[in-house]
Amino acid sequence: MSQSTMPTPQEPAASGVSGQRPDAMTGSIERILPEATLARLTQYLRALNTLQSQGETRTSSGVLAQEAGVNPAILRKDLSLLGSYGTRGVGYMVADLAQHISTAMGLGQQWRVAIIGAGNLGRALSGYGGFQSRGFEVVALLDAAPEVIGSRVGKLAVEDIKNLKAVLEATSANIAVLSVPGAAAQELCDQVVACGVRSILSFAPIALQVPTGVNLRKVDLATELQILAYHAQNLG
Amino acid sequence: MSQSTMPTPQEPAASGVSGQRPDAMTGSIERILPEATLARLTQYLRALNTLQSQGETRTSSGVLAQEAGVNPAILRKDLSLLGSYGTRGVGYMVADLAQHISTAMGLGQQWRVAIIGAGNLGRALSGYGGFQSRGFEVVALLDAAPEVIGSRVGKLAVEDIKNLKAVLEATSANIAVLSVPGAAAQELCDQVVACGVRSILSFAPIALQVPTGVNLRKVDLATELQILAYHAQNLG
DNA sequence: GGCTGTGAATCTTTTCACAGCC
DNA sequence: GGCTGTGAAAAGATTCACAGCC
């Protein structure tokens, strides 16, 4: 991730977060969830949605784990990090559990995503249905190329990257996605950070440097294929 | 990793491989590289390319690690799994090391990629420059929608998914990329496997089941954003 | 009887720290 | 002196296996 990956996965596989919080002083009993657990929790949520849409009201670690593609023991361990929301001998209530996971993952609020780079990938991402349905709204799409600026992509008009700060402020974006060439990525990343965005998902094929307190994840498509190629060579 | 994934991935975060080889009987001294190492090796390769294009002929674990965004100790450990290609007190020869890593990762051969699903994402992937430059050639783009079939995307015409088997055979594709909606993914995955493809990269937001011996990696864009959202909530 | 929650055991990955060599 | 290569230690993640509860 993985990448993540990741993972980072992992990679997975290809992914990572910089900026640890130096031990909460907040009153609430906040739990720091391991990265690997976070990745799986989203799969559980999806599996729960599927079950719910099939009319299931109750489930078990075995069924859920099967659906999410993991082993039941680790599923139970993951869930136990959030608290005890199951019933021994019975299982979990689908709706309850989904609610608890959502809350723990911060999906209560609406996240506003700005996509930097309106190339093929940026445009594909801005139309990706999987985002809208999970509380992520794409609020801006920016690019530097004059021939692209002003063109429409879905409901959005591509904005000039020169107006980055104004656009980020006007839209209150709190997540940025970098879908730009490697050569431009670090410079744009710095700008985005300077505008106060502290969560960045990068598709650029380079290792970006970000200050502590900013969290960065990477998805590296060529890396994914290379790992596949390695396995293909060795298993094939 | 996860790259995101990945991790991953990882991957990475969001990524994984199914199908372990049950201990080689091949004569060659094949090394099984850990998943996490594989993800990093590709970063080292990239860093080496950068250095090479800057005219550097020699480097050190410190410099390379910095460039790749990892810690020097693990870089040296990763490289030591491939053999001893450095010189104590001196460092590594850029070109040599790049060559060794490429070989170890199976990048000697040309990989032929079929993209299943010619939606926004599929089209973006088929035009992604990062593939061509790393030994991956997109040889086919398939879809089920009549209004898309036959249209041109770059040099490729979109083929009818009904001809999957014929197309995969004609192009000798050895890697498939699934960029289709979740609902269609398992069915298409099965078909691709039935056609003999044993390496699959999936962007579908579900857990796919594949038989042993097939290796599957996933990149899950919504998961990446959700992990960011979690950190944003807790660090911000 | 069946399924959760969890300590203990195992396995994997990362980091440390230093011997070995140029 | 400097940098690699690598055992040993530490940290982290997964799996086992079973006590506890319905």
XYZ file of C-alpha atoms (C1' of nucleotides) in Angstrom:
516
model
C 0.000 0.000 0.000
C -0.534 -0.095 -0.827
C -0.458 1.534 -0.390
C -0.935 2.514 0.194
C -0.738 0.629 -0.392
C 0.765 0.735 1.023
C 0.224 -0.106 2.603
C 2.148 0.273 2.454
C 0.791 -1.936 2.543
C 2.751 -0.804 2.390
C 2.901 -0.704 1.389
C 1.063 -1.073 1.830
C 2.299 -1.255 0.201
C 3.054 2.203 -0.923
C 1.949 4.627 1.690
C 3.013 6.347 4.851
C 2.179 9.062 7.256
C 4.546 11.620 8.599
C 3.770 13.546 11.729
C 3.040 11.703 14.932
C 0.993 13.413 17.543
C 3.164 13.510 20.671
C 0.632 11.942 22.998
C -2.767 13.444 23.335
C -3.690 15.751 26.102
C -7.268 15.966 24.977
C -9.769 14.844 27.539
C -11.417 12.204 25.367
C -10.069 8.696 25.446
C -8.706 8.780 21.948
C -7.369 5.590 20.585
C -4.461 5.560 18.212
C -5.246 2.859 15.719
C -2.427 1.050 13.912
C -2.136 1.900 10.245
C -2.868 -1.677 9.206
C -6.023 -1.709 11.292
C -7.242 1.505 9.683
C -6.888 0.004 6.232
C -8.929 -2.999 7.269
C -11.611 -1.013 9.070
C -12.587 0.580 5.778
C -13.020 -2.876 4.288
C -15.220 -3.917 7.193
C -17.343 -0.848 6.655
C -17.814 -1.759 3.057
C -18.651 -5.320 3.913
C -21.186 -4.096 6.470
C -22.802 -1.862 3.868
C -23.105 -4.826 1.551
C -24.682 -6.954 4.250
C -27.022 -4.161 5.199
C -28.173 -3.741 1.621
C -28.912 -7.465 1.587
C -31.201 -6.996 4.546
C -28.934 -8.679 7.076
C -29.278 -7.198 10.525
C -26.810 -9.392 12.376
C -23.459 -10.898 11.441
C -20.412 -12.656 12.890
C -16.657 -12.244 12.666
C -16.532 -15.271 10.361
C -18.967 -13.884 7.813
C -17.586 -10.374 7.925
C -14.015 -11.554 7.647
C -14.883 -13.678 4.641
C -16.569 -10.738 2.972
C -13.673 -8.404 3.717
C -11.064 -10.949 2.721
C -9.262 -11.247 6.056
C -8.961 -13.774 8.840
C -11.590 -13.685 11.601
C -9.103 -13.431 14.469
C -7.607 -10.193 13.271
C -11.017 -8.787 12.561
C -12.014 -9.396 16.161
C -8.759 -7.891 17.372
C -9.274 -4.829 15.207
C -12.803 -4.335 16.469
C -11.746 -4.831 20.058
C -9.518 -1.778 19.673
C -12.667 0.297 19.219
C -14.453 -1.222 22.192
C -16.712 -4.199 22.787
C -19.574 -3.899 20.401
C -20.344 -7.563 19.871
C -22.245 -10.126 21.891
C -20.589 -13.430 22.776
C -22.327 -16.370 21.276
C -24.281 -14.088 18.961
C -22.198 -11.727 16.862
C -22.452 -8.106 15.835
C -25.411 -5.935 14.913
C -24.714 -4.713 11.391
C -26.010 -1.156 11.733
C -24.486 -0.561 15.169
C -21.083 -1.781 14.191
C -21.051 0.287 11.004
C -21.927 3.328 13.062
C -19.163 2.708 15.573
C -16.522 2.183 12.894
C -17.600 5.321 11.037
C -17.334 7.368 14.165
C -13.961 5.970 15.126
C -12.635 6.761 11.659
C -13.822 10.327 11.576
C -16.347 9.811 8.824
C -18.928 11.825 10.660
C -17.847 15.010 9.014
C -17.863 15.943 5.365
C -14.386 16.117 3.865
C -13.635 18.586 1.094
C -11.082 17.491 -1.445
C -9.137 19.692 -3.855
C -7.537 17.916 -6.788
C -4.318 19.493 -8.007
C -3.642 18.512 -11.618
C -6.438 18.127 -14.165
C -4.719 15.617 -16.410
C -6.294 12.270 -17.214
C -5.821 10.999 -13.704
C -7.063 14.158 -12.024
C -10.190 14.192 -14.155
C -10.795 10.515 -13.527
C -10.489 11.067 -9.795
C -12.806 14.052 -9.802
C -15.517 11.866 -11.296
C -14.855 8.816 -9.161
C -18.123 7.711 -7.611
C -16.459 5.991 -4.689
C -15.574 9.330 -3.134
C -18.969 11.001 -3.026
C -20.551 7.951 -1.503
C -18.156 7.965 1.432
C -18.292 11.506 2.658
C -15.664 12.986 0.364
C -16.697 15.852 -1.850
C -14.435 17.080 -4.627
C -14.708 20.844 -4.301
C -11.989 22.055 -6.655
C -9.879 20.982 -9.587
C -6.812 23.049 -10.446
C -4.211 23.028 -13.187
C -1.443 25.170 -14.652
C -2.035 24.592 -18.379
C -3.844 27.541 -20.005
C -5.664 25.267 -22.456
C -7.243 23.342 -19.591
C -8.072 26.196 -17.242
C -11.719 27.096 -17.430
C -12.827 23.842 -19.029
C -15.591 21.932 -17.294
C -15.187 18.512 -15.735
C -18.490 17.330 -14.388
C -19.817 20.109 -12.203
C -16.461 21.764 -11.716
C -14.574 24.302 -13.786
C -10.810 23.836 -13.785
C -9.228 26.695 -11.860
C -5.860 28.312 -12.405
C -3.242 26.963 -10.029
C -2.078 30.558 -9.555
C -5.210 31.111 -7.525
C -4.486 28.112 -5.327
C -4.669 29.925 -2.040
C -7.873 31.749 -2.877
C -9.544 28.592 -4.168
C -8.532 26.500 -1.165
C -9.830 29.163 1.156
C -13.057 29.738 -0.716
C -13.827 26.017 -0.786
C -12.462 25.252 2.706
C -10.715 22.211 1.285
C -9.144 20.086 3.991
C -7.614 17.351 1.834
C -5.511 17.802 -1.307
C -4.896 15.199 -3.980
C -1.764 15.673 -6.081
C -2.146 14.193 -9.548
C 0.684 16.038 -11.229
C 3.961 14.983 -12.845
C 6.824 14.170 -10.521
C 8.789 17.248 -11.537
C 6.073 19.608 -10.343
C 4.952 17.683 -7.282
C 7.283 18.929 -4.553
C 6.742 22.577 -5.451
C 2.960 22.197 -5.474
C 3.044 20.130 -2.318
C 4.883 22.953 -0.557
C 2.321 25.464 -1.777
C -0.564 23.357 -0.606
C 1.032 22.935 2.806
C 1.674 26.681 2.985
C -2.051 27.198 2.434
C -2.744 25.200 5.565
C -3.832 21.867 4.126
C -2.484 19.114 6.335
C -3.632 15.970 4.558
C -2.296 15.086 1.141
C -2.728 12.090 -1.122
C -0.048 11.992 -3.795
C 0.052 10.067 -7.051
C 3.361 11.591 -8.061
C 6.163 9.093 -8.521
C 8.628 10.731 -6.160
C 9.239 10.848 -2.410
C 7.767 14.124 -1.209
C 9.131 15.938 1.810
C 6.546 17.380 4.156
C 6.940 19.076 7.534
C 5.942 17.276 10.714
C 2.253 17.562 11.357
C 1.280 17.158 7.731
C 0.160 13.754 6.724
C 0.938 12.370 3.377
C -0.036 9.152 1.689
C 1.196 7.970 -1.649
C -0.257 5.750 -4.307
C 2.306 4.710 -6.827
C 0.891 2.948 -9.840
C 4.165 1.938 -11.448
C 5.331 0.455 -8.147
C 2.229 -1.699 -7.947
C 2.882 -3.095 -11.401
C 6.523 -3.712 -10.613
C 5.643 -5.733 -7.550
C 3.236 -7.768 -9.639
C 5.948 -8.279 -12.232
C 8.301 -9.580 -9.586
C 5.785 -12.115 -8.398
C 4.857 -13.047 -11.940
C 8.476 -13.764 -12.673
C 9.010 -15.805 -9.549
C 5.742 -17.640 -9.230
C 5.060 -18.094 -12.906
C 1.536 0.177 0.162
C 0.476 1.634 -0.044
C 0.979 2.854 -2.849
C -0.521 3.560 -1.199
C -0.531 1.108 -2.009
C 1.242 0.309 -0.539
C 0.199 0.161 0.511
C -0.340 -0.889 0.119
C 0.801 -0.694 0.508
C 0.656 -1.623 1.749
C 0.275 -2.016 0.309
C 0.363 -0.800 1.514
C -1.387 -0.211 2.807
C -4.046 -1.576 0.692
C -2.569 -4.417 -1.123
C -1.741 -8.065 -0.881
C -0.665 -11.096 -2.759
C -2.293 -14.455 -2.694
C -0.487 -17.537 -3.777
C 2.746 -18.460 -2.072
C 5.189 -20.600 -3.919
C 5.760 -23.657 -1.694
C 9.560 -23.487 -1.706
C 11.390 -23.420 -4.962
C 12.912 -26.470 -6.510
C 14.434 -24.471 -9.306
C 18.180 -24.731 -9.510
C 18.861 -21.016 -9.393
C 19.470 -19.394 -6.040
C 16.252 -17.469 -6.057
C 15.727 -15.032 -3.305
C 12.291 -14.420 -1.941
C 12.152 -10.747 -1.192
C 9.809 -9.459 1.504
C 6.877 -7.474 0.204
C 7.989 -4.341 2.021
C 11.428 -4.593 0.480
C 9.971 -4.892 -3.008
C 8.025 -1.698 -2.570
C 11.162 0.126 -1.496
C 13.367 -1.297 -4.226
C 11.267 0.458 -6.817
C 11.826 3.721 -4.977
C 15.572 3.133 -4.954
C 15.479 2.505 -8.677
C 13.753 5.773 -9.217
C 16.182 7.592 -6.984
C 19.075 6.014 -8.894
C 17.597 7.169 -12.187
C 17.365 10.677 -10.825
C 20.973 10.622 -9.661
C 22.097 9.191 -12.961
C 20.351 11.935 -14.893
C 22.179 14.413 -12.696
C 25.437 12.910 -13.798
C 26.240 11.231 -10.474
C 28.187 8.045 -10.922
C 28.591 7.077 -7.278
C 26.348 7.370 -4.249
C 25.946 6.230 -0.655
C 23.204 4.701 1.445
C 22.707 8.052 3.134
C 22.122 9.988 -0.072
C 19.991 7.307 -1.681
C 17.901 6.847 1.442
C 17.269 10.564 1.655
C 16.203 10.663 -1.981
C 13.936 7.653 -1.589
C 12.471 8.859 1.691
C 13.610 5.967 3.907
C 16.166 5.394 6.602
C 19.692 4.372 5.525
C 19.856 1.231 7.655
C 16.899 -0.392 6.010
C 18.153 0.576 2.612
C 21.406 -1.243 3.276
C 19.531 -4.234 4.615
C 17.290 -4.306 1.553
C 20.255 -4.162 -0.779
C 22.101 -6.820 1.151
C 19.266 -9.207 0.316
C 20.248 -8.904 -3.326
C 23.944 -9.435 -2.667
C 26.908 -7.230 -1.878
C 27.122 -4.613 -4.564
C 28.615 -1.778 -2.559
C 32.149 -0.995 -1.478
C 32.879 -0.321 2.166
C 34.130 3.134 2.805
C 33.036 4.207 -0.655
C 29.408 3.532 -1.505
C 27.542 2.205 -4.528
C 28.078 2.700 -8.249
C 24.854 4.209 -9.526
C 24.609 2.362 -12.834
C 25.648 -1.023 -11.438
C 23.229 -0.896 -8.576
C 20.342 0.139 -10.824
C 21.144 -2.792 -13.079
C 21.204 -5.267 -10.192
C 17.918 -4.051 -8.764
C 16.228 -4.173 -12.165
C 17.348 -7.724 -12.685
C 16.300 -8.858 -9.232
C 12.862 -7.371 -9.776
C 12.254 -8.978 -13.135
C 12.284 -5.767 -15.086
C 14.427 -7.299 -17.768
C 11.439 -8.433 -19.740
C 8.714 -6.377 -21.321
C 5.369 -6.752 -19.544
C 2.151 -6.508 -21.500
C -0.794 -5.007 -19.674
C -4.477 -5.308 -20.566
C -6.775 -2.768 -18.973
C -10.276 -4.028 -18.281
C -12.714 -1.149 -18.047
C -12.411 1.948 -20.243
C -14.079 4.395 -17.890
C -12.323 7.540 -16.725
C -9.868 5.610 -14.644
C -9.128 3.001 -17.299
C -8.496 5.669 -19.894
C -6.310 7.644 -17.512
C -4.266 4.536 -16.778
C -3.853 3.639 -20.412
C -2.275 7.012 -21.011
C -0.166 7.068 -17.868
C 3.422 7.870 -18.831
C 4.892 6.156 -15.786
C 4.107 2.737 -17.228
C 5.800 2.952 -20.606
C 8.956 4.262 -19.078
C 9.295 1.268 -16.794
C 8.867 -1.650 -19.104
C 5.084 -1.887 -19.017
C 3.233 -1.627 -22.282
C -0.520 -1.227 -22.365
C -1.546 -3.582 -25.147
C -5.320 -3.649 -24.824
C -8.223 -1.711 -23.393
C -11.576 -3.474 -23.076
C -15.055 -2.493 -22.019
C -18.634 -3.769 -22.096
C -20.487 -0.557 -23.003
C -21.458 -0.460 -26.702
C -21.037 3.299 -26.887
C -17.394 3.011 -25.820
C -16.369 -0.030 -27.835
C -14.438 0.927 -30.916
C -13.567 4.413 -29.715
C -9.898 5.338 -29.726
C -7.864 6.107 -26.640
C -4.374 7.104 -27.619
C -3.095 4.397 -29.933
C -5.609 1.795 -28.794
C -9.136 1.056 -29.870
C -11.448 -0.089 -27.084
C -12.285 -3.747 -27.599
C -15.447 -5.581 -26.684
C -15.105 -7.439 -23.403
C -16.900 -10.351 -25.089
C -13.714 -10.953 -27.029
C -11.640 -10.997 -23.862
C -10.045 -14.351 -24.476
C -9.167 -13.636 -28.097
C -7.742 -10.226 -27.249
C -5.660 -11.490 -24.360
C -4.262 -14.232 -26.527
C -3.606 -12.020 -29.521
C -1.751 -9.507 -27.385
C -0.073 -12.045 -25.088
C -1.003 -9.881 -22.133
C 0.514 -11.128 -18.899
C -0.865 -8.544 -16.493
C -4.477 -7.367 -16.209
C -5.653 -4.151 -14.604
C -9.254 -4.111 -13.413
C -10.719 -0.616 -13.478
C -14.385 -1.575 -13.355
C -17.207 -1.012 -10.862
C -17.253 -3.272 -7.825
C -20.345 -5.107 -8.987
C -18.670 -6.358 -12.164
C -15.210 -6.956 -10.751
C -15.421 -10.517 -9.436
C -17.000 -11.833 -12.613
C -14.394 -10.189 -14.831
C -11.615 -11.234 -12.517
C -12.721 -14.853 -12.876
C -12.780 -14.524 -16.649
C -9.325 -13.016 -16.758
C -7.980 -15.800 -14.563
C -9.685 -18.377 -16.763
C -7.790 -16.896 -19.709
C -4.543 -17.685 -17.950
C -3.525 -14.280 -16.639
C -1.928 -14.725 -13.252
C -1.165 -11.159 -12.205
C -3.948 -8.707 -11.543
C -4.040 -5.165 -10.253
C -7.521 -4.209 -9.090
C -8.990 -0.780 -8.467
C -12.405 -2.191 -7.642
C -13.598 -1.442 -4.135
C -14.306 -5.021 -3.111
C -12.309 -8.005 -1.851
C -11.758 -10.240 -4.850
C -11.339 -13.976 -4.508
C -8.641 -15.538 -6.639
C -7.304 -19.093 -6.754
C -3.882 -19.907 -5.330
C -1.137 -19.141 -7.774
C -2.743 -15.969 -9.034
C -1.408 -12.831 -7.581
C -3.607 -9.912 -6.931
C -2.872 -6.443 -5.692
C -5.434 -3.808 -4.877
C -5.391 -0.060 -4.915
C -8.334 1.388 -3.126
C -8.707 5.113 -3.556
C -11.543 5.628 -1.105
C -9.587 3.736 1.556
C -6.613 6.023 1.096
C -8.786 9.066 1.665
C -10.431 7.512 4.684
C -7.084 6.859 6.309
C -6.119 10.462 5.656
C -9.396 11.598 7.162
C -8.706 9.586 10.287
C -5.327 11.211 10.741
C -6.708 14.633 9.910
C -9.299 14.196 12.614
C -6.810 12.992 15.190
C -3.779 15.112 14.420
C -5.562 18.277 13.452
C -23.296 -24.733 21.478
C -21.442 -20.862 19.531
C -19.131 -16.644 19.076
C -16.648 -12.741 21.138
C -12.630 -10.726 23.406
C -7.921 -11.226 24.488
C -3.402 -12.942 26.523
C 0.393 -15.508 24.784
C 3.083 -17.219 20.991
C 4.755 -16.548 16.504
C 6.226 -14.280 12.673
C 7.674 -10.127 10.237
C 9.797 -5.745 9.798
C 12.578 -2.082 11.447
C 16.222 -0.059 14.008
C 20.569 -0.174 16.422
C 25.293 -0.596 16.672
C 29.476 -2.152 15.340
C 32.869 -5.275 12.997
C 35.048 -5.392 8.569
C 37.011 -3.390 4.674
C 38.531 0.200 1.548
C 38.032 8.263 8.287
C 34.117 6.685 6.169
C 30.656 3.670 4.574
C 28.935 -1.074 3.872
C 27.108 -5.407 5.555
C 24.969 -7.745 9.193
C 24.086 -9.925 13.691
C 21.269 -8.776 17.630
C 17.646 -6.118 19.809
C 13.338 -3.867 19.493
C 9.009 -2.937 17.711
C 4.995 -4.206 15.294
C 1.572 -7.194 13.233
C -0.700 -11.590 12.892
C -2.261 -15.977 14.404
C -3.394 -19.283 17.941
C -6.115 -20.942 21.392
C -9.092 -20.585 24.989
C -11.614 -18.356 28.850
C -15.853 -15.904 29.322
C -20.469 -15.001 28.286
C -24.931 -15.366 25.996
